[in-house]
Coordinates of C-alpha atoms and ligand atoms in Angstrom, one line a residue:
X1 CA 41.6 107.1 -82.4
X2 CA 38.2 109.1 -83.7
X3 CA 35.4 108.6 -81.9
X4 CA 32.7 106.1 -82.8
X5 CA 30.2 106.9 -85.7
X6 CA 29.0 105.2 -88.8
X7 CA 32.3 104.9 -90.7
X8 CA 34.1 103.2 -88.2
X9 CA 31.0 101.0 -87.6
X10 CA 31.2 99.8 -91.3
X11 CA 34.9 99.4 -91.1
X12 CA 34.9 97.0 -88.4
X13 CA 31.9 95.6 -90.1
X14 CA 33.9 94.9 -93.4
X15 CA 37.1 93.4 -91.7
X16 CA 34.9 91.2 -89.2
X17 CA 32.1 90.1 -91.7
X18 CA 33.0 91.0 -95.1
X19 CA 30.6 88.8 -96.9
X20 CA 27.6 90.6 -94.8
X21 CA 27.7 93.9 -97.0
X22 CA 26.9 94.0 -101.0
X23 CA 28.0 97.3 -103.5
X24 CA 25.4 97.8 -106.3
X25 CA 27.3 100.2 -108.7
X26 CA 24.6 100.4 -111.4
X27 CA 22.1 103.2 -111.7
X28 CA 19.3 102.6 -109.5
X29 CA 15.6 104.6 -108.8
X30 CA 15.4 105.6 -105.8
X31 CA 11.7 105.5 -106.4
X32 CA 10.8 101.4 -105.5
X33 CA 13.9 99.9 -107.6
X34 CA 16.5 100.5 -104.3
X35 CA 14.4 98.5 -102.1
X36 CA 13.5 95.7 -104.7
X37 CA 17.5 95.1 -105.2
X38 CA 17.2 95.2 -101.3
X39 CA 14.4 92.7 -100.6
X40 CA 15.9 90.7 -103.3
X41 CA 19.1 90.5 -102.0
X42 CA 17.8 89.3 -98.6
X43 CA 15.4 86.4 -99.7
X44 CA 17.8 83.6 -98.1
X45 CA 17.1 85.2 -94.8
X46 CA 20.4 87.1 -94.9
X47 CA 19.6 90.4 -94.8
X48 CA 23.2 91.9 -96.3
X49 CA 23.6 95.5 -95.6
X50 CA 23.6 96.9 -99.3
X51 CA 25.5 100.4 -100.7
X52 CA 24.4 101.9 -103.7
X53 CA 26.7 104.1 -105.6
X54 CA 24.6 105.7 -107.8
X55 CA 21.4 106.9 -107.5
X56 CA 19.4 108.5 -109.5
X57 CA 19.3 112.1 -109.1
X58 CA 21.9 112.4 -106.4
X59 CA 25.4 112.4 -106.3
X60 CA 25.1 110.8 -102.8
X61 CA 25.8 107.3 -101.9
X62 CA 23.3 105.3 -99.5
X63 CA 23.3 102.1 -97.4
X64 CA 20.4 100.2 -96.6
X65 CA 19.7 96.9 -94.2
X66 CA 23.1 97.9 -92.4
X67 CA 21.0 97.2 -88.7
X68 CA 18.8 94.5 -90.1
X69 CA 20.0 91.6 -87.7
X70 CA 20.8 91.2 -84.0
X71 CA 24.1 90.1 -85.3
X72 CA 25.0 93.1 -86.4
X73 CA 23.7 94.7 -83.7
X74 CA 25.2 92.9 -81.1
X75 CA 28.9 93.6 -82.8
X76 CA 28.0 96.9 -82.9
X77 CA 27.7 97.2 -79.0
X78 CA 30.7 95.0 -78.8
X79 CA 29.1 91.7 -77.7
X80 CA 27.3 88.3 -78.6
X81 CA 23.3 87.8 -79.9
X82 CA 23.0 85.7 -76.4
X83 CA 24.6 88.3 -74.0
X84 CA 23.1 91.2 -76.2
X85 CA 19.6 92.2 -74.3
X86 CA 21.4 91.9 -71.1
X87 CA 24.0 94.0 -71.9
X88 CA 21.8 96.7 -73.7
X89 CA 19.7 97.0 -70.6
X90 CA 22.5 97.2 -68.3
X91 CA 24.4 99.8 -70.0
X92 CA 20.9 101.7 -69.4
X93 CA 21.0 102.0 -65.8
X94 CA 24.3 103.5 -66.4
X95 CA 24.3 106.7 -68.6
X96 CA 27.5 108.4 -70.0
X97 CA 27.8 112.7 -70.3
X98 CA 28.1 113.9 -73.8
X99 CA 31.1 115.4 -75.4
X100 CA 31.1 119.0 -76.1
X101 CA 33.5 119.7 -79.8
X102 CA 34.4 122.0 -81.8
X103 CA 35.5 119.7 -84.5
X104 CA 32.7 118.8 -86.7
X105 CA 32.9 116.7 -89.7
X106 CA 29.2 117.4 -89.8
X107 CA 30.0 121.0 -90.6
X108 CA 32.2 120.0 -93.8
X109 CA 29.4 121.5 -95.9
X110 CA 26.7 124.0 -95.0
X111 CA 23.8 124.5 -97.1
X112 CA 21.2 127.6 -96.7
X113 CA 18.7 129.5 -98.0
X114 CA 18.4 128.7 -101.8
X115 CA 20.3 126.2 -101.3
X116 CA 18.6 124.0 -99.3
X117 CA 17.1 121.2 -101.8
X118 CA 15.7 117.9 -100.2
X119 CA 15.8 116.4 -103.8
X120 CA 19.4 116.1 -103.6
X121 CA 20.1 113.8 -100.9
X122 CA 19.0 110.0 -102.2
X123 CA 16.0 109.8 -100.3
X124 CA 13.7 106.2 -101.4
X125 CA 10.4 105.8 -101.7
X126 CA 10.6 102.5 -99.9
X127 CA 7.0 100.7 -100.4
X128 CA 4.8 100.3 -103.0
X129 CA 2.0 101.9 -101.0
X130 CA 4.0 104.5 -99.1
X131 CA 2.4 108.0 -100.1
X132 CA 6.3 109.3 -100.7
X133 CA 9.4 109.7 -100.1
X134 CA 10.6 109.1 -96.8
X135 CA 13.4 109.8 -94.5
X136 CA 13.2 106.4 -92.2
X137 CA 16.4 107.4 -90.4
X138 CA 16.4 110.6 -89.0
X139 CA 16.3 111.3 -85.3
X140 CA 15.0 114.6 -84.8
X141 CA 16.5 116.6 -81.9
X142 CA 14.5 119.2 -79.8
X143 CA 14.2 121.4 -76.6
X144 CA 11.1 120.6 -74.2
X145 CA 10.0 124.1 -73.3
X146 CA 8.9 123.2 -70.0
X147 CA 11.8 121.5 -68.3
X148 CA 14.5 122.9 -71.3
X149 CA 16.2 119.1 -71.2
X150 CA 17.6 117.7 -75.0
X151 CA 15.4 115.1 -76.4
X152 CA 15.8 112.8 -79.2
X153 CA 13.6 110.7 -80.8
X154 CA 13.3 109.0 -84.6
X155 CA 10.2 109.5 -86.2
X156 CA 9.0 109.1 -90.3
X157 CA 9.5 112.3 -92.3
X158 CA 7.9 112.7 -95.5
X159 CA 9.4 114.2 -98.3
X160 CA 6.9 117.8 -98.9
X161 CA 8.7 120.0 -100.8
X162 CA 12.4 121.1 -101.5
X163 CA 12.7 122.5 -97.8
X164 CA 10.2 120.6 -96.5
X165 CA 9.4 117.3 -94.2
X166 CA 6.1 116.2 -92.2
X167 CA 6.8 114.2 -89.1
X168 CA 4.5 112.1 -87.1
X169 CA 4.7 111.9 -83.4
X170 CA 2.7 109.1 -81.7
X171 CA 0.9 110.9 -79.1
X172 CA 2.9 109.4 -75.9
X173 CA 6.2 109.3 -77.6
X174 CA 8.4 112.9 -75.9
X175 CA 8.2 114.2 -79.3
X176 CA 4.6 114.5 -79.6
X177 CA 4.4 115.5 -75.7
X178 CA 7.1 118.1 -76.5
X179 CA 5.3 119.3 -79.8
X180 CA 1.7 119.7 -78.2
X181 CA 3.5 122.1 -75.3
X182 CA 4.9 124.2 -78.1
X183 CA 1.6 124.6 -79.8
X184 CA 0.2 125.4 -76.6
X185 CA 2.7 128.4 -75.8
X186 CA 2.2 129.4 -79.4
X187 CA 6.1 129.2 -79.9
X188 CA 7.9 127.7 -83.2
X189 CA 9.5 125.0 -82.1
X190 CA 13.4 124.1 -83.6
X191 CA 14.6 120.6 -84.3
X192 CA 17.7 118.9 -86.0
X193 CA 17.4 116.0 -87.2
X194 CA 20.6 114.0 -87.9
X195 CA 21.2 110.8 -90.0
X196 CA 23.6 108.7 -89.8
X197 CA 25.5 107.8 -87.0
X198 CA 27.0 104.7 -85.2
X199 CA 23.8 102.1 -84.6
X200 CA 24.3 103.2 -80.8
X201 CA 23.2 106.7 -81.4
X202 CA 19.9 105.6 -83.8
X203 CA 19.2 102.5 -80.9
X204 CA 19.5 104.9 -78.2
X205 CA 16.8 107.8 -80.0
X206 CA 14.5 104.7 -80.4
X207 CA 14.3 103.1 -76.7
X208 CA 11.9 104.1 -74.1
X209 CA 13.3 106.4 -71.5
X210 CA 11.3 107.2 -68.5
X211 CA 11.0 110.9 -68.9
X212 CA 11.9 113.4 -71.5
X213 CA 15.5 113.2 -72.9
X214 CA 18.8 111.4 -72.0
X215 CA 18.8 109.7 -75.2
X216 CA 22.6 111.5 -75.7
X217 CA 23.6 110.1 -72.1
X218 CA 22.4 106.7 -73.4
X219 CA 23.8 106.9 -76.5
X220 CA 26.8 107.3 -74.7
X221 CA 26.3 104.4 -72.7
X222 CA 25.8 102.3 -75.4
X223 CA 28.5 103.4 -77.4
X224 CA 31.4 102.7 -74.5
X225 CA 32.2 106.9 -74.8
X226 CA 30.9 109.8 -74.7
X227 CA 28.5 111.1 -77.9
X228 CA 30.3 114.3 -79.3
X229 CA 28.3 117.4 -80.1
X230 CA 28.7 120.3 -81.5
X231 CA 26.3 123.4 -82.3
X232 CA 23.9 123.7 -84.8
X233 CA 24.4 126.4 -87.3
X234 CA 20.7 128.1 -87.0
X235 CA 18.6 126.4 -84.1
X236 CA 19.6 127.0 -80.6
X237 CA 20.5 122.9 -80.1
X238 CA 23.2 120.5 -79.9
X239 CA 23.7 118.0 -82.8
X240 CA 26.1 114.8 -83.1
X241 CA 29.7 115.9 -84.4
X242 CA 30.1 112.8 -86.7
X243 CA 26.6 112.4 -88.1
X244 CA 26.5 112.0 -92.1
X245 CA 23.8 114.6 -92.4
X246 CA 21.8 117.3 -90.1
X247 CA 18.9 119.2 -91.8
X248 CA 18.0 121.9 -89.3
X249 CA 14.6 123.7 -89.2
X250 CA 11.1 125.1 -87.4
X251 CA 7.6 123.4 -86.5
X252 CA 5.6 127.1 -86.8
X253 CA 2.2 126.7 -84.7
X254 CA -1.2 125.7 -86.3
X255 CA 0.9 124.6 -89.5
X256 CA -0.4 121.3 -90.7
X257 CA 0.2 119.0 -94.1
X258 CA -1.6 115.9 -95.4
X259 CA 0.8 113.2 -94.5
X260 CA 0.8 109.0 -94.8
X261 CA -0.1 106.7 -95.2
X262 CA 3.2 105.1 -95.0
X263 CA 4.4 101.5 -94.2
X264 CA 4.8 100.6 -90.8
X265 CA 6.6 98.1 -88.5
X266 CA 3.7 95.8 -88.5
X267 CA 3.8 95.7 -92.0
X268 CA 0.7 97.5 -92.9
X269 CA 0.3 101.0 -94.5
X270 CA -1.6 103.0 -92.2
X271 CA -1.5 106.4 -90.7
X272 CA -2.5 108.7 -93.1
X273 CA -3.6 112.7 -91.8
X274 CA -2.9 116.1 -91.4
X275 CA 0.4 116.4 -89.0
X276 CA 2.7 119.0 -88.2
X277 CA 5.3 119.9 -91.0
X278 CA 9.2 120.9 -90.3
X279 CA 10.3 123.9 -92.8
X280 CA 14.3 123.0 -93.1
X281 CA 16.4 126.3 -92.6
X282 CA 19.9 124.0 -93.3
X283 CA 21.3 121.3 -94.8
X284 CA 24.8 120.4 -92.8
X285 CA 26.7 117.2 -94.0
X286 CA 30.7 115.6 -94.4
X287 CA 31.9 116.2 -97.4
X288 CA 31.4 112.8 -99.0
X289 CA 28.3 112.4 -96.9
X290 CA 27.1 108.6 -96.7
X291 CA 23.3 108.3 -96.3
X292 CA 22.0 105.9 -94.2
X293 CA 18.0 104.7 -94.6
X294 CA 16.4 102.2 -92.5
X295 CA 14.1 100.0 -94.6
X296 CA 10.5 100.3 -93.4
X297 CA 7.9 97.8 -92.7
X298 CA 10.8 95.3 -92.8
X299 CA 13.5 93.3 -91.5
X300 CA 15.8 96.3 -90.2
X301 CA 12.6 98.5 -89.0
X302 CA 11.5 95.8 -86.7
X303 CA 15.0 94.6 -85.8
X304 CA 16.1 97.9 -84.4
X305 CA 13.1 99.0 -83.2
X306 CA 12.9 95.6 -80.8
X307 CA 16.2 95.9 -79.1
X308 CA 15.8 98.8 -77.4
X309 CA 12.7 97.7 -75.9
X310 CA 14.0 94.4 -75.7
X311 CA 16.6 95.9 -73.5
X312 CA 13.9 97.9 -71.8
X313 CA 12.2 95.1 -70.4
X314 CA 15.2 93.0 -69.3
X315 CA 16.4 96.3 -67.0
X316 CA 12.6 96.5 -65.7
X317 CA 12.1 92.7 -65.1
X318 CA 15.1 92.6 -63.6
X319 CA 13.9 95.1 -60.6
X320 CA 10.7 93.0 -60.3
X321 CA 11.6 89.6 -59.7
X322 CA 15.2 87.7 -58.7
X323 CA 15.6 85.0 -61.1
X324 CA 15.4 86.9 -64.9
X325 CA 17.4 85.6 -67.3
X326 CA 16.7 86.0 -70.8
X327 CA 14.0 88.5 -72.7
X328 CA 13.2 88.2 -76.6
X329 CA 10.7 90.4 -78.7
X330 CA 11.4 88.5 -81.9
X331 CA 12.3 90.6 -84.9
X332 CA 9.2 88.6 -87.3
X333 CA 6.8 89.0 -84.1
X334 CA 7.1 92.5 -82.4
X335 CA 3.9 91.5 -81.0
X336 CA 5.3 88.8 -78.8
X337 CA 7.2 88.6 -76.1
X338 CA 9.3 85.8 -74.2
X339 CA 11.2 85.5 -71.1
X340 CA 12.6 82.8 -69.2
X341 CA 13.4 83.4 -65.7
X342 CA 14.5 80.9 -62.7
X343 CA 11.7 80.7 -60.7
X344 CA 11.8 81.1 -57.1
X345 CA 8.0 81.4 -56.4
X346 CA 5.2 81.2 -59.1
X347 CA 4.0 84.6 -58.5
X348 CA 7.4 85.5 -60.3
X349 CA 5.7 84.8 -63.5
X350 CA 3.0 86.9 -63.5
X351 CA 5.2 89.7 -61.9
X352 CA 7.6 89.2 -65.0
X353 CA 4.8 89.4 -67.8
X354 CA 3.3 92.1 -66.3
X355 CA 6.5 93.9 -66.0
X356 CA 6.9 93.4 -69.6
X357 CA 3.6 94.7 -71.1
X358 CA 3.8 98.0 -68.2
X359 CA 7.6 98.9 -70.2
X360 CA 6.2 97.8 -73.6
X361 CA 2.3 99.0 -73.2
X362 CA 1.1 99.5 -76.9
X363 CA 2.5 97.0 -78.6
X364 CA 2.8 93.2 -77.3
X365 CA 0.1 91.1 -77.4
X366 CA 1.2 87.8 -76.3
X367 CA 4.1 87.2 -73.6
X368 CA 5.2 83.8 -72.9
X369 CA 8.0 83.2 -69.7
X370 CA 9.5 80.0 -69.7
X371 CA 12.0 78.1 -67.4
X372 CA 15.6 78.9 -66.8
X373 CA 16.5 75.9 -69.1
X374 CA 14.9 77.5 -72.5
X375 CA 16.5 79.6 -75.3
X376 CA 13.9 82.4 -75.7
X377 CA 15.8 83.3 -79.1
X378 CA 15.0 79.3 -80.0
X379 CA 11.4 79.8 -81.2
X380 CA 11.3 75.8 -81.6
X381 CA 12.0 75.6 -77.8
X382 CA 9.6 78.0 -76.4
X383 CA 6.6 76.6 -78.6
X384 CA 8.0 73.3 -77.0
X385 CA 7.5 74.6 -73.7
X386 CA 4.3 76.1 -74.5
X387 CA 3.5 72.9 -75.7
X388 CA 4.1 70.9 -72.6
X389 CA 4.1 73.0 -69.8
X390 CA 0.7 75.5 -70.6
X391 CA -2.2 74.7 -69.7
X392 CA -5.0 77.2 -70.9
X393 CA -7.3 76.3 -68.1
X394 CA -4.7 77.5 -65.7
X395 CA -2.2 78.7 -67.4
X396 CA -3.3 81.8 -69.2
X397 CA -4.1 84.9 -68.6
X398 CA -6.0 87.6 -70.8
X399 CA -5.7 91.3 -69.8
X400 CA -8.5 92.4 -71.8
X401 CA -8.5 95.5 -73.3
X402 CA -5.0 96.8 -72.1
X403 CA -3.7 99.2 -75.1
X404 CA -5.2 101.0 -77.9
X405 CA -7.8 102.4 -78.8
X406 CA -6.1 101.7 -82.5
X407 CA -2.9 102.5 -83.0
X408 CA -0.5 100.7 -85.7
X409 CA -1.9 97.1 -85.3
X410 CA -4.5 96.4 -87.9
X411 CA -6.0 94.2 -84.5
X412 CA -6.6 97.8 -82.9
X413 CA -9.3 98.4 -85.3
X414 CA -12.8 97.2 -86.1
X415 CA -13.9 97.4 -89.4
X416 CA -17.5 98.2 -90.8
X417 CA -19.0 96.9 -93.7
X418 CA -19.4 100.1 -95.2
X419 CA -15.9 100.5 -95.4
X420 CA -15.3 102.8 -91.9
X421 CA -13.5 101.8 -89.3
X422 CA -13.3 102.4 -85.6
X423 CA -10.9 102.4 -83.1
X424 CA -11.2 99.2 -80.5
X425 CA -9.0 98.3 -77.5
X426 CA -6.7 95.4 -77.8
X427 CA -6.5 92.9 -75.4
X428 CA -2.7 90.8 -74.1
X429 CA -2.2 87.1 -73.7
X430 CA 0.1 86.3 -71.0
X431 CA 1.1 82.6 -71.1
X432 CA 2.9 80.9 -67.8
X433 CA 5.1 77.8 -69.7
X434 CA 7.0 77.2 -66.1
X435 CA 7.1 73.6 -64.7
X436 CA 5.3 73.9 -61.1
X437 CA 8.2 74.3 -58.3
X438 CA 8.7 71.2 -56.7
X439 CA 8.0 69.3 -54.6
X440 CA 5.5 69.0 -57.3
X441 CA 7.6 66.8 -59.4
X442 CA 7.5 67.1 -63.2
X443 CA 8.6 63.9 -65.3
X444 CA 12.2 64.2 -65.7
X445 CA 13.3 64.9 -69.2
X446 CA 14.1 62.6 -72.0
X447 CA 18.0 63.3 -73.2
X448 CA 21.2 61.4 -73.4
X449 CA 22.8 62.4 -70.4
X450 CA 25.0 65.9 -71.7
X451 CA 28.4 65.0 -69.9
X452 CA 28.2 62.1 -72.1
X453 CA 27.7 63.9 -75.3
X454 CA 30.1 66.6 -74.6
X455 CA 33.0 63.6 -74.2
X456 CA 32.4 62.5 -77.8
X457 CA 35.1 63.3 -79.9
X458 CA 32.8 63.2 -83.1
X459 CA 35.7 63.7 -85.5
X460 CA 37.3 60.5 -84.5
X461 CA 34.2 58.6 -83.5
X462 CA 31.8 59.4 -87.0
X463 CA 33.4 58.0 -89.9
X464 CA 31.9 58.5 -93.4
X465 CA 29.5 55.5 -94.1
X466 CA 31.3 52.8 -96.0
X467 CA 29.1 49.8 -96.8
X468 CA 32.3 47.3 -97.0
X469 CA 32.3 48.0 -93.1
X470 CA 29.1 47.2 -92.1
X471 CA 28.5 43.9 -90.9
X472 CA 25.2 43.8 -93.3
X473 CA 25.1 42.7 -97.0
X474 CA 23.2 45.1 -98.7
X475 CA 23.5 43.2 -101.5
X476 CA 21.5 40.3 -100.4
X477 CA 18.1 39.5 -101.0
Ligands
FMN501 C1 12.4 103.1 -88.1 C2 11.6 103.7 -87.0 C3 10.6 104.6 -87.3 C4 9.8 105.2 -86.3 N1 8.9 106.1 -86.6 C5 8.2 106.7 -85.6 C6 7.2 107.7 -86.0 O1 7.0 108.0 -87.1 N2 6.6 108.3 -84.9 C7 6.8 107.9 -83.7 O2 6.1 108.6 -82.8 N3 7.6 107.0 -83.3 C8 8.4 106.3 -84.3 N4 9.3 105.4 -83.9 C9 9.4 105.0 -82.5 C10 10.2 106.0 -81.7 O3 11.4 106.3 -82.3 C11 10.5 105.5 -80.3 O4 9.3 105.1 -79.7 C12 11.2 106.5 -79.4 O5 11.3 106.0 -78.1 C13 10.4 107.8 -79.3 O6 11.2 108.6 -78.5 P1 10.5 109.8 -77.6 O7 9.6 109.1 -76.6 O8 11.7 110.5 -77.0 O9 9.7 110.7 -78.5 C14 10.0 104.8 -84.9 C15 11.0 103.8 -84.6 C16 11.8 103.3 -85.7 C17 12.8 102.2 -85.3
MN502 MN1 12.6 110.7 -75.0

């Protein structure tokens, strides 16, 4: 059997949930019209991962909104929306050795020197306000210099030129760390950066390690096997066998483009300044490469960029207090944060908030934890509990100024009348929606009692409504 990647993710897609993936056949723009058909087809709240056939200017087909829900996700690490953060951040704590292989599918076709032509490949132009084409999907592979360990990351690359890309490295993510040590050295520094690949290996490039690298280890993990790799044709790293497409190149020092703005997970267009630019030596890809783009400042950015810190949290909560059970950073609110824990001692709530905005530091804003007996991925029910069990007065806490200054929240930023702005720090909300431990009773609550509901056999109980059997003439006046 061939080892996982993104074609036998879409195949067990299409025989599980065939109705969850659309073809558009028709010529499209990859210029704005490929993410309108996108956003279109994902008004009910659906979000169908959508091929298209035919774009314009490439003889490459492309698939968009294939990670957009936890659904999806969840299948694609082989278990249930309820079950999935758990299992994501237990498969952490337990990573798996890459595969070393000659066999390379990646290698089908190798593209160099005058060959090498970005224009080809059907990268969109996702948002309206976006300076450019961008590759949303690539996870760019380097070498720290210090330590020499493999890391993996998946940062925006604009489209510059034929053979080039601009990437942007948030200052604290390994990429930037790495970046700023090859600038120091004065050394060009090599990167691959692959797209397309089995959700595992883009999930495992975006979650927070501790330390540089291991994001092939947890990849790995994640997928159930090891990640096969193979070498790159002109940089001195190791890139993922099965990936659609790997466009190789060099970071020279001191070499800066204008790059951004560009739409971001909060759904703002920010970012916009001179950052380091990737000259692409080689294009590698299958021979009827399938590219895969991530749609940004949406559904599927925010979906698969909360899991893995999602999972994240759950393993780090976990070490801090007994009693976790649940963690949810919902996909519409990557600000917020809720976990429901059984309590054992109140301090356990503050322990498990605090745990939560240490693994997640820039980005939450308000954390709720809740009782054992809430669904943190039921929205109505934590509100509920916020509603009944929070107190402001004793109940909240505010860690003021705990992340920024700025950063990709509009919030992180004050803004002058004369059209400037400067950076501000932001400040957390951490909620306690616990009942007190007894023996401070809390009322009890108002339900049917569930043994009884569970015994109702509602199909031979609820009969359709019939006035002739009701002992009421409706008929009367
Ligand atoms: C679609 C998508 C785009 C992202 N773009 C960037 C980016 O442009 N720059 C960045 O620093 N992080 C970006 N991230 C977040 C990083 O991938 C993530 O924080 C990762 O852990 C960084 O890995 P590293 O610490 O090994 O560099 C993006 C995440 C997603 C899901
Ligand atoms: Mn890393």
């Amino acid at each position: 059997m061939a080892s996982k990647d993104l074609r036998t993710f879409i195949r067990e897609l299409h025989q599980k949930r065939p109705d969850e993936l659309k073809l558009v056949s028709q010529q499209v723009d990859p210029r704005l019209e490929l993410t309108a058909i996108a956003e279109k087809s994902s008004q009910d709240g659906r979000y169908p991962g959508v091929f298209f056939t035919n774009v314009k200017g490439s003889s490459i087909p492309l698939v968009i909104n294939l990670t957009a829900t936890y659904e999806r996700l969840a299948l694609a690490l082989g278990t249930s929306v309820q079950e999935l953060v758990k299992a994501y951040g237990e498969r952490q704590g337990h990573p798996v050795a890459p595969k070393i292989t000659q066999e390379a599918p990646v290698h089908d076709v190798v593209l160099q020197g005058k060959e090498v032509d970005l224009y080809a490949l059907p990268i969109p132009h996702h948002n309206e306000t976006d300076s450019n084409f961008y590759v949303t999907s690539g996870v760019l592979i380097c070498k720290d210099p210090e330590s020499g360990r493999t890391n993996a990351g998946m940062y925006r690359h604009q489209v510059q030129a034929r053979d080039q890309l601009g990437v942007w490295f948030y200052e604290s993510h390994h990429g930037g760390v790495i970046w700023r040590r090859y600038e120091a050295l004065g050394k060009p520094m090599e990167v691959a950066i692959a797209i397309g690949h089995h959700p595992a290996f883009a999930l495992a490039a975006i979650s927070r390690l501790p330390g540089i690298g291991g994001e092939f280890e947890e990849a790995g993990a994640l997928l159930g096997e090891p990640l096969e790799l193979t070498k790159a044709r002109t940089v001195d790293l190791l890139v993922p066998a099965r990936a659609e497409i790997v466009l190789e190149g060099v970071l020279y020092p001191r070499q800066r483009h204008r790059e951004g703005p560009f739409g971001e997970w909060p759904g703002y267009t920010v970012e916009e300044g001179e950052k380091p630019c990737i000259k692409i030596t080689t294009i590698t890809m299958r021979k009827d490469a399938l590219y895969y783009t991530i749609f940004p400042a949406n559904e599927e950015h925010r979906v698969i960029g909360a899991l893995p810190r999602m999972g994240s949290i759950y393993r780090r909560v976990r070490e801090a207090i007994p009693g976790l059970v649940n963690v949810n950073v919902p996909a519409h609110a990557r600000t917020h944060c809720y976990i429901s824990i059984k309590k054992y001692q109140d301090s356990d709530v503050k322990k498990a908030a605090m745990t939560a905005i240490l693994t997640e530091p820039e980005n939450l804003r308000f954390v709720v934890v809740v009782d054992d007996d809430i669904n943190v991925f039921n929205e109505r029910e934590v509100m509920w509990a916020i509603g009944t069990r929070f107190n402001a007065d004793k109940d909240l806490l505010m860690v003021k100024d705990w992340s920024g200054p700025g950063g990709l929240n509009p919030t992180g930023w004050e803004y002058h009348p004369d059209g400037s702005r400067t950076p501000i720090m932001s400040t957390v909300m951490l909620l306690d929606a616990t009942m007190p431990l007894p023996p401070r009773q809390y009322p009890p609550l108002s339900r049917p009692p569930k043994e009884l509901v569970e015994r109702v056999d509602a199909a031979r109980v609820l009969r359709d409504f019939d006035p002739s059997l009701l002992k009421v003439n409706l008929d009367s006046h």
